Tab-separated table of N, CA and C in Angstrom:
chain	number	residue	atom	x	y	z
A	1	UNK	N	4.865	-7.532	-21.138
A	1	UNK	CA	4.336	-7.157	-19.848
A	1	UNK	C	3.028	-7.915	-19.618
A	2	UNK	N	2.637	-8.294	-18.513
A	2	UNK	CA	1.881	-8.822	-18.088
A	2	UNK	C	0.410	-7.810	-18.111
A	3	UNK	N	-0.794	-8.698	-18.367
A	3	UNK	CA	-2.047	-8.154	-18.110
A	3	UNK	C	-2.214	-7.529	-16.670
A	4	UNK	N	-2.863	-6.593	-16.558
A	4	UNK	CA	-3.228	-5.891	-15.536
A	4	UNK	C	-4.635	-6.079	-15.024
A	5	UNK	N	-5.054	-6.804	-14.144
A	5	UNK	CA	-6.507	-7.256	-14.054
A	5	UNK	C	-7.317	-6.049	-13.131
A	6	UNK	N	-6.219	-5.598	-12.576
A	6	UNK	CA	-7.569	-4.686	-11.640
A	6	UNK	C	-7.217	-2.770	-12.601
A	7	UNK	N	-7.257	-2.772	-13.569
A	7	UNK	CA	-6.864	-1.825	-14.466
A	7	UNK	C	-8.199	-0.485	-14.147
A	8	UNK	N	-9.109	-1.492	-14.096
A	8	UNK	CA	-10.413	-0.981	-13.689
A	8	UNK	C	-11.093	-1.075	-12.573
A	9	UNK	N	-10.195	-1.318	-11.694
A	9	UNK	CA	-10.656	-0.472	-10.885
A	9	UNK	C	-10.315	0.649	-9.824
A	10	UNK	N	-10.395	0.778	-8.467
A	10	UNK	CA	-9.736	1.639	-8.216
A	10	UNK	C	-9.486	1.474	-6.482
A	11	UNK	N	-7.789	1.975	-6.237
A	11	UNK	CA	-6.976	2.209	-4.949
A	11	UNK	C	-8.195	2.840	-3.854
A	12	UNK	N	-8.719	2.172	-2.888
A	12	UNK	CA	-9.475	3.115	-1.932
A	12	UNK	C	-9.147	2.647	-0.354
A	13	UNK	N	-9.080	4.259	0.423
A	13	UNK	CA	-8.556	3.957	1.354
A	13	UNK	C	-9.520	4.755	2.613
A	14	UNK	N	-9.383	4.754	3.697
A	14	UNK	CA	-10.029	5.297	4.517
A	14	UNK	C	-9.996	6.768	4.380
A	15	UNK	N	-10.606	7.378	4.564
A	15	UNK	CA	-10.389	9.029	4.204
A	15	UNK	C	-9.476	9.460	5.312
A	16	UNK	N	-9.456	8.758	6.460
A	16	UNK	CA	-8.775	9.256	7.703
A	16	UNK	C	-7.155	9.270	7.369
A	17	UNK	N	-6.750	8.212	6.407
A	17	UNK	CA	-5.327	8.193	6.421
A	17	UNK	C	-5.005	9.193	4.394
A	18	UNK	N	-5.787	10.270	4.517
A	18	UNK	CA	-5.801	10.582	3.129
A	18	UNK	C	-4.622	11.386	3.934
A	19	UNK	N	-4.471	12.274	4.899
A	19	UNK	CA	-3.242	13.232	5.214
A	19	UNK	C	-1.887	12.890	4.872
A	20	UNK	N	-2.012	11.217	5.697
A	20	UNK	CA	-0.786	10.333	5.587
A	20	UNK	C	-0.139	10.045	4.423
A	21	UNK	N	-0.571	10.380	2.762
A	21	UNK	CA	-0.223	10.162	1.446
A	21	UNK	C	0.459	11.764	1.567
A	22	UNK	N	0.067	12.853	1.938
A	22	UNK	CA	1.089	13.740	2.232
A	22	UNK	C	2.055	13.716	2.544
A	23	UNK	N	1.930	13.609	3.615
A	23	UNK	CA	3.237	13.179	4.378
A	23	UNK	C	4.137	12.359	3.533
A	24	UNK	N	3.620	11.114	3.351
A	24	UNK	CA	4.798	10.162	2.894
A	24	UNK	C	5.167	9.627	1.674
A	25	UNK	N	4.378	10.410	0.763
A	25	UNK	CA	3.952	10.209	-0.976
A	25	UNK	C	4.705	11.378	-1.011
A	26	UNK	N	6.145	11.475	-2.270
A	26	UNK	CA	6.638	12.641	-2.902
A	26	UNK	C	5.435	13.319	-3.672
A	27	UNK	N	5.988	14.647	-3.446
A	27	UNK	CA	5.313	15.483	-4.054
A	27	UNK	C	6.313	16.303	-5.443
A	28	UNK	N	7.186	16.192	-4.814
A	28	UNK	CA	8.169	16.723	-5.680
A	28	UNK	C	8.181	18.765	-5.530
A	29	UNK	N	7.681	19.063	-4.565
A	29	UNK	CA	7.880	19.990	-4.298
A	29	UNK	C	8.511	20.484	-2.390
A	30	UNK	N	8.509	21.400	-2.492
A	30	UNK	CA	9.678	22.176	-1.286
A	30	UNK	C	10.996	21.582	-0.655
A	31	UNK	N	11.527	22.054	0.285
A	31	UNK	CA	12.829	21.110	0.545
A	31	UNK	C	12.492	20.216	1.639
A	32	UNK	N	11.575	19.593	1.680
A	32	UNK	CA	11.471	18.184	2.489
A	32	UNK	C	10.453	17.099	1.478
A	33	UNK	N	10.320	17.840	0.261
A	33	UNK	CA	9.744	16.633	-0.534
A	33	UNK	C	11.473	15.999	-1.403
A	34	UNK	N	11.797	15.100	-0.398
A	34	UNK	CA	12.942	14.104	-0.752
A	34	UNK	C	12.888	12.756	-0.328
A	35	UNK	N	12.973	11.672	-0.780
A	35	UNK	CA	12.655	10.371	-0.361
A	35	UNK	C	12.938	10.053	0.947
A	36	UNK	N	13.851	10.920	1.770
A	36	UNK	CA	14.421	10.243	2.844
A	36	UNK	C	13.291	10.778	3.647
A	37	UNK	N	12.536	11.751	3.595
A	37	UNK	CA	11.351	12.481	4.016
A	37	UNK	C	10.342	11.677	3.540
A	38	UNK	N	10.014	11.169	2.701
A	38	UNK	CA	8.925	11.048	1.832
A	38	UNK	C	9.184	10.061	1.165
A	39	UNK	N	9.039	8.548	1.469
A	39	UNK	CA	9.896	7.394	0.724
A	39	UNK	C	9.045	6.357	-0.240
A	40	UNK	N	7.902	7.273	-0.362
A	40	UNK	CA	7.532	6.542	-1.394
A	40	UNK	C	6.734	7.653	-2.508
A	41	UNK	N	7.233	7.011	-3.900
A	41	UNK	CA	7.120	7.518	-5.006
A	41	UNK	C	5.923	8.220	-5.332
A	42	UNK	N	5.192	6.855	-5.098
A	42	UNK	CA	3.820	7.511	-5.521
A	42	UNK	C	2.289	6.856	-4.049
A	43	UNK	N	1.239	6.970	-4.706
A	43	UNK	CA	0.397	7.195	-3.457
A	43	UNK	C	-0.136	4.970	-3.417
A	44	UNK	N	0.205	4.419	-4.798
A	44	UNK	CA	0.182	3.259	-4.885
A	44	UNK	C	0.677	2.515	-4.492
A	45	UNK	N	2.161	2.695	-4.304
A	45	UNK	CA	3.236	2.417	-3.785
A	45	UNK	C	3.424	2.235	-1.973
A	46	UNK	N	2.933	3.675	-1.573
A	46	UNK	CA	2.792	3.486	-0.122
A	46	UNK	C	1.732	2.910	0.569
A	47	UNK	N	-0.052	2.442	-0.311
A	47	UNK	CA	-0.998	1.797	-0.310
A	47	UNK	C	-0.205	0.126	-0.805
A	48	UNK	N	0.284	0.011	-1.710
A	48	UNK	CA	1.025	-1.918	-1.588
A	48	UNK	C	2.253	-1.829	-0.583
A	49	UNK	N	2.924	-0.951	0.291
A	49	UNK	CA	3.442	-1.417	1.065
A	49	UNK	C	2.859	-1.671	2.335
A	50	UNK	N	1.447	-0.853	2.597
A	50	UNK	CA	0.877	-1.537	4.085
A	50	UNK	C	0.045	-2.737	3.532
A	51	UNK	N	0.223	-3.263	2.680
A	51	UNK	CA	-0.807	-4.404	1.965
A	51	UNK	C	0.128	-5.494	2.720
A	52	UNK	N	1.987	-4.806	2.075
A	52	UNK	CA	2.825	-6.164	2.079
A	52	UNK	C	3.310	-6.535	4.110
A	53	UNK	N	2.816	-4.986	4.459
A	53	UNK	CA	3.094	-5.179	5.879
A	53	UNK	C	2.073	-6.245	6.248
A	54	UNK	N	0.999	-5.681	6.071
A	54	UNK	CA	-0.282	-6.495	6.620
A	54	UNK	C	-0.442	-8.274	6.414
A	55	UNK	N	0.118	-8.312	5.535
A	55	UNK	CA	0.645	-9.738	4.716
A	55	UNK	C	1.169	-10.659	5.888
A	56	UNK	N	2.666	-9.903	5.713
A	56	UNK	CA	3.712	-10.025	6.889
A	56	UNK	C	3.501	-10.943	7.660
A	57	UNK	N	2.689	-9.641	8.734
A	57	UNK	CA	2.037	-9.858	10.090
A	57	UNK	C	0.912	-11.162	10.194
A	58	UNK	N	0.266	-11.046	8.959
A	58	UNK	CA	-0.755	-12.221	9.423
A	58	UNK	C	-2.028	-11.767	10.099
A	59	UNK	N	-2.169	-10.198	9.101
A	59	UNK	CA	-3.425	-9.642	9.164
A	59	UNK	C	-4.360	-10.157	8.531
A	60	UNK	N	-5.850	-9.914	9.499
A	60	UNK	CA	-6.837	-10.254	8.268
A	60	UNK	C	-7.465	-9.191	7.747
A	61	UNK	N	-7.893	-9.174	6.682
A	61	UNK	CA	-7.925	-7.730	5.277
A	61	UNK	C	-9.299	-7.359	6.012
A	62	UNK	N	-9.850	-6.160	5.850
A	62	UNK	CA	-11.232	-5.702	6.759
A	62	UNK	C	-11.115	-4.637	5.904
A	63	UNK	N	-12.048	-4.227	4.750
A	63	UNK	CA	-12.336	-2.649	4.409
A	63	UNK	C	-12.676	-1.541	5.411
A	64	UNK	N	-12.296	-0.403	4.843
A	64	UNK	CA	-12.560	0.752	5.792
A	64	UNK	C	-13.972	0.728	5.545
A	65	UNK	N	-14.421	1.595	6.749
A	65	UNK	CA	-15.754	1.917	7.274
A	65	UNK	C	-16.143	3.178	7.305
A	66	UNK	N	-17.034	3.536	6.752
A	66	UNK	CA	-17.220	5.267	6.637
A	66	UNK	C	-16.494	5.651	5.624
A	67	UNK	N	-16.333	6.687	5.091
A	67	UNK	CA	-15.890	7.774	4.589
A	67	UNK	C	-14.253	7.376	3.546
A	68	UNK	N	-14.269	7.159	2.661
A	68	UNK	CA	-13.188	6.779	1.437
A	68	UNK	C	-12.507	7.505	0.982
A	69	UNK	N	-11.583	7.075	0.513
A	69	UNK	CA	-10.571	8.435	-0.489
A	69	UNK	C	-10.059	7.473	-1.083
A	70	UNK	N	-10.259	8.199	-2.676
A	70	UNK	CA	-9.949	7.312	-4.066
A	70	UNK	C	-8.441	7.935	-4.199
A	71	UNK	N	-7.508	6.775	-3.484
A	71	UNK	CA	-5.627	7.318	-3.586
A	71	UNK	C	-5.600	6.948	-5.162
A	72	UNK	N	-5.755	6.189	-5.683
A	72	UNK	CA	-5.465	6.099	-7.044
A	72	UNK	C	-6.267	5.323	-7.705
A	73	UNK	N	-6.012	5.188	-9.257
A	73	UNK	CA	-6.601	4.174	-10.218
A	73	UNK	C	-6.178	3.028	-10.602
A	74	UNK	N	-6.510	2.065	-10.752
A	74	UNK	CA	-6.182	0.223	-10.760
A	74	UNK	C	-5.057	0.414	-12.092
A	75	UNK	N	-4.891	1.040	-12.467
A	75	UNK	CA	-3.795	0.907	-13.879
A	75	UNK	C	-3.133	1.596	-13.043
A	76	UNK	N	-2.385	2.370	-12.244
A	76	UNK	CA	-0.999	2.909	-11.390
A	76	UNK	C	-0.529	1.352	-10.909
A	77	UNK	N	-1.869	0.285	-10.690
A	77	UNK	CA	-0.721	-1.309	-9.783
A	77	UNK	C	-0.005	-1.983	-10.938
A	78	UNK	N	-0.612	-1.803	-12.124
A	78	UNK	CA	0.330	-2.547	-13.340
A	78	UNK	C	1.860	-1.974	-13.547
A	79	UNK	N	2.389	-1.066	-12.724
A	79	UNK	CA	4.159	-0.489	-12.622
A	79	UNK	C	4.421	-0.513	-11.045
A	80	UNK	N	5.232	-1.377	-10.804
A	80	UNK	CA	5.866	-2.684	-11.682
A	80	UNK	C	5.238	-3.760	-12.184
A	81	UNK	N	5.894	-4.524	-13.307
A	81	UNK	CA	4.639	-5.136	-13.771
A	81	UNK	C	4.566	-6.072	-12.928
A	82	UNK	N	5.565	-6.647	-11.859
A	82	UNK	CA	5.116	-7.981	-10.889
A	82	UNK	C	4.201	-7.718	-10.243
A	83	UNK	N	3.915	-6.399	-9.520
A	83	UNK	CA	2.550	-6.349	-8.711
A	83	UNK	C	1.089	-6.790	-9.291
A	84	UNK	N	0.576	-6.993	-9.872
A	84	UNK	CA	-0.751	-7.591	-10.624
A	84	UNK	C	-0.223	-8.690	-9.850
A	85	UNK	N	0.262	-9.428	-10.532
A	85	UNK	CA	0.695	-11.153	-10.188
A	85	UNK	C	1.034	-11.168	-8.642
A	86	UNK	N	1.344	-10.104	-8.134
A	86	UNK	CA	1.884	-10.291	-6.360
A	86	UNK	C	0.078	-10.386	-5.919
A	87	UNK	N	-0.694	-9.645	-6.234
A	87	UNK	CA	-1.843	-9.248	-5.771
A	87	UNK	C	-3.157	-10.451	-5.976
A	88	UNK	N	-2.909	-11.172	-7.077
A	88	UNK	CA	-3.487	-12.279	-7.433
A	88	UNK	C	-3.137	-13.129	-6.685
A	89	UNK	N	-1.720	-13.419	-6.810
A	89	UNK	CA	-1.305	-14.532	-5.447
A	89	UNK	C	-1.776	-14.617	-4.428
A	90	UNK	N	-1.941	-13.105	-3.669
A	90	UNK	CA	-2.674	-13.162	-2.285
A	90	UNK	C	-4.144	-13.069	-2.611
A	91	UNK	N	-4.614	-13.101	-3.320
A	91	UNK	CA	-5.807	-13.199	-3.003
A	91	UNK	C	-6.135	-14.502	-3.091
A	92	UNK	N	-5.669	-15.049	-4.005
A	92	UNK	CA	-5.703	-16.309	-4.034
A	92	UNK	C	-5.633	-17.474	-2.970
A	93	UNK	N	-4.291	-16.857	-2.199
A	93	UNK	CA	-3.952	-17.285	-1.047
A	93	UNK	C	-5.040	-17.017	-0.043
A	94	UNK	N	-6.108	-15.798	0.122
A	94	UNK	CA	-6.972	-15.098	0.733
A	94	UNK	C	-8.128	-16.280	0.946
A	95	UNK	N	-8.219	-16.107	-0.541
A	95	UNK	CA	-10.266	-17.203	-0.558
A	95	UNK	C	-9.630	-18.889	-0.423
A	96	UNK	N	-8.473	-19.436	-0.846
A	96	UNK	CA	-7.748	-20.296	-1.455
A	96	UNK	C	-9.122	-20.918	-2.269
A	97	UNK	N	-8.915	-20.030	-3.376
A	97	UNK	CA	-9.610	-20.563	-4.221
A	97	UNK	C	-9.396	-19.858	-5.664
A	98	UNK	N	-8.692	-20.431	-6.640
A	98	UNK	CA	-8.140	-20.112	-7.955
A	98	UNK	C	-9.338	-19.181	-8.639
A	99	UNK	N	-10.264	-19.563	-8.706
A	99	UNK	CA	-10.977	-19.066	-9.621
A	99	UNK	C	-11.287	-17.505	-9.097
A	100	UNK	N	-10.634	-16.754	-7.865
A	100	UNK	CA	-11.104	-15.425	-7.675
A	100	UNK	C	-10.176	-14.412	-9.093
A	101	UNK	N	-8.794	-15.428	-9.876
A	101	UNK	CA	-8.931	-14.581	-10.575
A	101	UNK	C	-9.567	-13.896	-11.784
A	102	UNK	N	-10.390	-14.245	-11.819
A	102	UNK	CA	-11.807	-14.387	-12.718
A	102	UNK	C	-12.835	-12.958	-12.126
A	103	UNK	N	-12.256	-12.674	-10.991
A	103	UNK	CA	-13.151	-11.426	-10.635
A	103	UNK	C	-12.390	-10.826	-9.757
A	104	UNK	N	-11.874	-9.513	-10.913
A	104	UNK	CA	-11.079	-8.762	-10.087
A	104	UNK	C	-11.609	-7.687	-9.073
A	105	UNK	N	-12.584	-7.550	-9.146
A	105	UNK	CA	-12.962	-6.901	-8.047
A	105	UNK	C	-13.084	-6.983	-6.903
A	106	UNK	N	-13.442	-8.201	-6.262
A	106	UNK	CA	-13.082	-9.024	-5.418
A	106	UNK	C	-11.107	-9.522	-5.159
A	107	UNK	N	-10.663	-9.281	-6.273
A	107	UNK	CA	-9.150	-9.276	-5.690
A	107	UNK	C	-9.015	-7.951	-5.453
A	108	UNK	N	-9.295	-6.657	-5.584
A	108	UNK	CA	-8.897	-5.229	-5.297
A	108	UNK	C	-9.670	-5.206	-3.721
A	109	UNK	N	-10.754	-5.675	-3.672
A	109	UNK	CA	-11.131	-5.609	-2.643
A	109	UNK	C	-10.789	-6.207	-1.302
A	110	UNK	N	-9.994	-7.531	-1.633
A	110	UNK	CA	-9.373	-7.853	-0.926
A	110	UNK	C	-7.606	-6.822	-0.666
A	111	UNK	N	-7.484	-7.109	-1.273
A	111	UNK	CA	-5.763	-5.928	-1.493
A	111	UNK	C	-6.183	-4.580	-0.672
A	112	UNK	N	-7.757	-3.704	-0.968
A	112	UNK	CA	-7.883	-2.553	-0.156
A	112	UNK	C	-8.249	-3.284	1.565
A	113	UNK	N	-8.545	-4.373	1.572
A	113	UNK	CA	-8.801	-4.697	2.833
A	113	UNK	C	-7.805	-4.927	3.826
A	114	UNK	N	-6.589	-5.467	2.926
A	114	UNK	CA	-5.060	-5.378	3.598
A	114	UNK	C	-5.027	-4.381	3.542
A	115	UNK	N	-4.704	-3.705	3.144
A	115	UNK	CA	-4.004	-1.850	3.194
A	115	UNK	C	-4.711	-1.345	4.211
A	116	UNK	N	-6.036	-1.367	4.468
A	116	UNK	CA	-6.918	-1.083	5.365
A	116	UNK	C	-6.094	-1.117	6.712
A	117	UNK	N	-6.221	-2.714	6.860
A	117	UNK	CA	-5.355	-2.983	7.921
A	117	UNK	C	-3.795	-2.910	8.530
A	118	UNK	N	-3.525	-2.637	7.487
A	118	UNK	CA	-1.868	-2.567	7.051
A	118	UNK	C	-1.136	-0.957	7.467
A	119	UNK	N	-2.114	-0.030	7.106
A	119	UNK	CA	-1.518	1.331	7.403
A	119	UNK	C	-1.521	1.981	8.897
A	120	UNK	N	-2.415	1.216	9.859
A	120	UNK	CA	-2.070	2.017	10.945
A	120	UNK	C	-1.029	0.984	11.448
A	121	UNK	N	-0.295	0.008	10.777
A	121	UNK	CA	1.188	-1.174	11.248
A	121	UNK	C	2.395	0.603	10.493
A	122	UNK	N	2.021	0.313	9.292
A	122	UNK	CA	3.329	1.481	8.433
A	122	UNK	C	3.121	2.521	9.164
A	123	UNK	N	1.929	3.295	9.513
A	123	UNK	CA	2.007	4.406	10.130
A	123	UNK	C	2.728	4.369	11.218
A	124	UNK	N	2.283	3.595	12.241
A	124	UNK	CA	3.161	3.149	13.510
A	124	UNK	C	4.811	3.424	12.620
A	125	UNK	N	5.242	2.607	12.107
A	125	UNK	CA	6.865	2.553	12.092
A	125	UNK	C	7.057	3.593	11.427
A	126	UNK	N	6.674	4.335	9.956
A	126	UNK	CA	7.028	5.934	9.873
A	126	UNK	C	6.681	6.997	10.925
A	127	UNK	N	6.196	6.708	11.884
A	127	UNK	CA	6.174	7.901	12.878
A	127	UNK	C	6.382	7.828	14.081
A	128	UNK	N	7.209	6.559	14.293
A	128	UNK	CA	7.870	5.577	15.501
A	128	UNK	C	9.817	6.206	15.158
A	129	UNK	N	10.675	6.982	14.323
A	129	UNK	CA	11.270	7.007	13.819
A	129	UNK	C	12.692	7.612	14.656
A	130	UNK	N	12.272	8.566	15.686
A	130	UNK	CA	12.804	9.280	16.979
A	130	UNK	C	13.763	10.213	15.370
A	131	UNK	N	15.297	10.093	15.802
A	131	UNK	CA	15.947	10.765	14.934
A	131	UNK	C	16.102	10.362	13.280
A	132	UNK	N	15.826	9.139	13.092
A	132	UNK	CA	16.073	9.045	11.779
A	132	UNK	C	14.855	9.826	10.477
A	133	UNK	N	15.252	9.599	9.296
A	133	UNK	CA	14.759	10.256	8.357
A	133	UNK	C	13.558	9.002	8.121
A	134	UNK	N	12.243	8.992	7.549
A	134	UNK	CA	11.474	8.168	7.518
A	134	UNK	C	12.142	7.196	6.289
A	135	UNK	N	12.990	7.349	5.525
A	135	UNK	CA	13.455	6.306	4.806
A	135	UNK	C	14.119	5.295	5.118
A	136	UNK	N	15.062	6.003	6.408
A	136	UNK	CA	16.057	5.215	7.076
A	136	UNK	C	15.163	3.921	7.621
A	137	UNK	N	14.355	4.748	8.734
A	137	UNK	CA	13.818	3.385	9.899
A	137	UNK	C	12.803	2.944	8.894
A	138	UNK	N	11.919	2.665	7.804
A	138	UNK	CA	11.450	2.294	7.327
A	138	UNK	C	12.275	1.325	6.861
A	139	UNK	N	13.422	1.613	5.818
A	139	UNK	CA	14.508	0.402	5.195
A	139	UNK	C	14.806	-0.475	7.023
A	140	UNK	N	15.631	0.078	7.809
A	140	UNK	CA	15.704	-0.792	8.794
A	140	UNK	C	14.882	-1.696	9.434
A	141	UNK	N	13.542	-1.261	9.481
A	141	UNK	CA	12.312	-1.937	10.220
A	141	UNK	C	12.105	-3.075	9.056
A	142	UNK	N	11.881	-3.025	7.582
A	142	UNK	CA	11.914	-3.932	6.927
A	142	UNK	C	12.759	-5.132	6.164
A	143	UNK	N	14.107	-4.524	6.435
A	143	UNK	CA	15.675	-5.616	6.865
A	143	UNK	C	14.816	-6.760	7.971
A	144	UNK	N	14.664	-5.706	9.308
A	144	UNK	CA	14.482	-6.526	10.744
A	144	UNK	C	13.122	-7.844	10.654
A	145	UNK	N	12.125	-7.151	9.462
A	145	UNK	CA	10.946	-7.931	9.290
A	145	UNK	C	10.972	-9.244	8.556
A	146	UNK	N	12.102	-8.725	7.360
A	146	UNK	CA	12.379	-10.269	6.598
A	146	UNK	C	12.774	-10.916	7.160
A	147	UNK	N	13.790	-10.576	8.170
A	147	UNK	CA	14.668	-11.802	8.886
A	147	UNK	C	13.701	-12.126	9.931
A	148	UNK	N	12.886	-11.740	10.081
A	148	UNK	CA	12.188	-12.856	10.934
A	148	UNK	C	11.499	-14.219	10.621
């Protein structure tokens, strides 16, 4: 398995979208904590998918302002082990300049700056959903995104 560079440090997100890890982070409890409700595993998971939205789109990364919420710790991005290496890439791609992986803090900081920007794109499409289950139009919206 691959080294984990941002091990130390840590997932931070606007405090405003701390509700939204409710909502869409299993909990593993009552009968609507089920993926098709709730389609992502954990709170890391739904923080690197508005990273990969934000990506996408051809956002530029901007940290939140005011008020934080620590969703998780830099050792939850080492599972799977490709994410480290997905996250280096873009940052890389970010400064285009190799040597940011030499300071990971500055790559987490970039990665929270996508997510930043990235979650009111995911929020939009999990709550854009009309009848489907948020797993459904989420898988569909991101079929429709690759092929573009």
């Amino acid at each position: 398995m691959a080294e984990n560079p941002f091990a130390g440090q840590d997932v931070v997100v606007a405090d405003d979208f701390r509700k939204h890890f409710d909502s869409f982070v299993q909990r593993r409890e009552g009968k609507t904590a089920r993926p098709e409700h709730q389609p992502f595993d954990r709170n890391v998971d739904f923080w690197f998918a508005a990273i990969c939205i934000a990506a996408k789109k051809g956002l530029k990364p901007a940290l939140p302002s005011g008020k934080t919420y620590k969703a998780a710790e830099g050792v939850a991005i080492g599972s799977p082990d490709w994410r480290p290496t997905a996250l280096t890439l873009l940052a890389i791609a970010e400064t285009e300049d190799a040597s940011v992986v030499d300071r990971p803090g500055e790559m987490m900081r970039i990665a929270n700056g996508y997510a930043n920007v990235g979650f009111p794109e995911l929020l939009d499409i999990l709550e854009s959903r009309g009848g489907d289950t948020a797993l459904d139009h989420l898988s569909e919206t991101v079929v429709a995104m690759i092929g573009q």
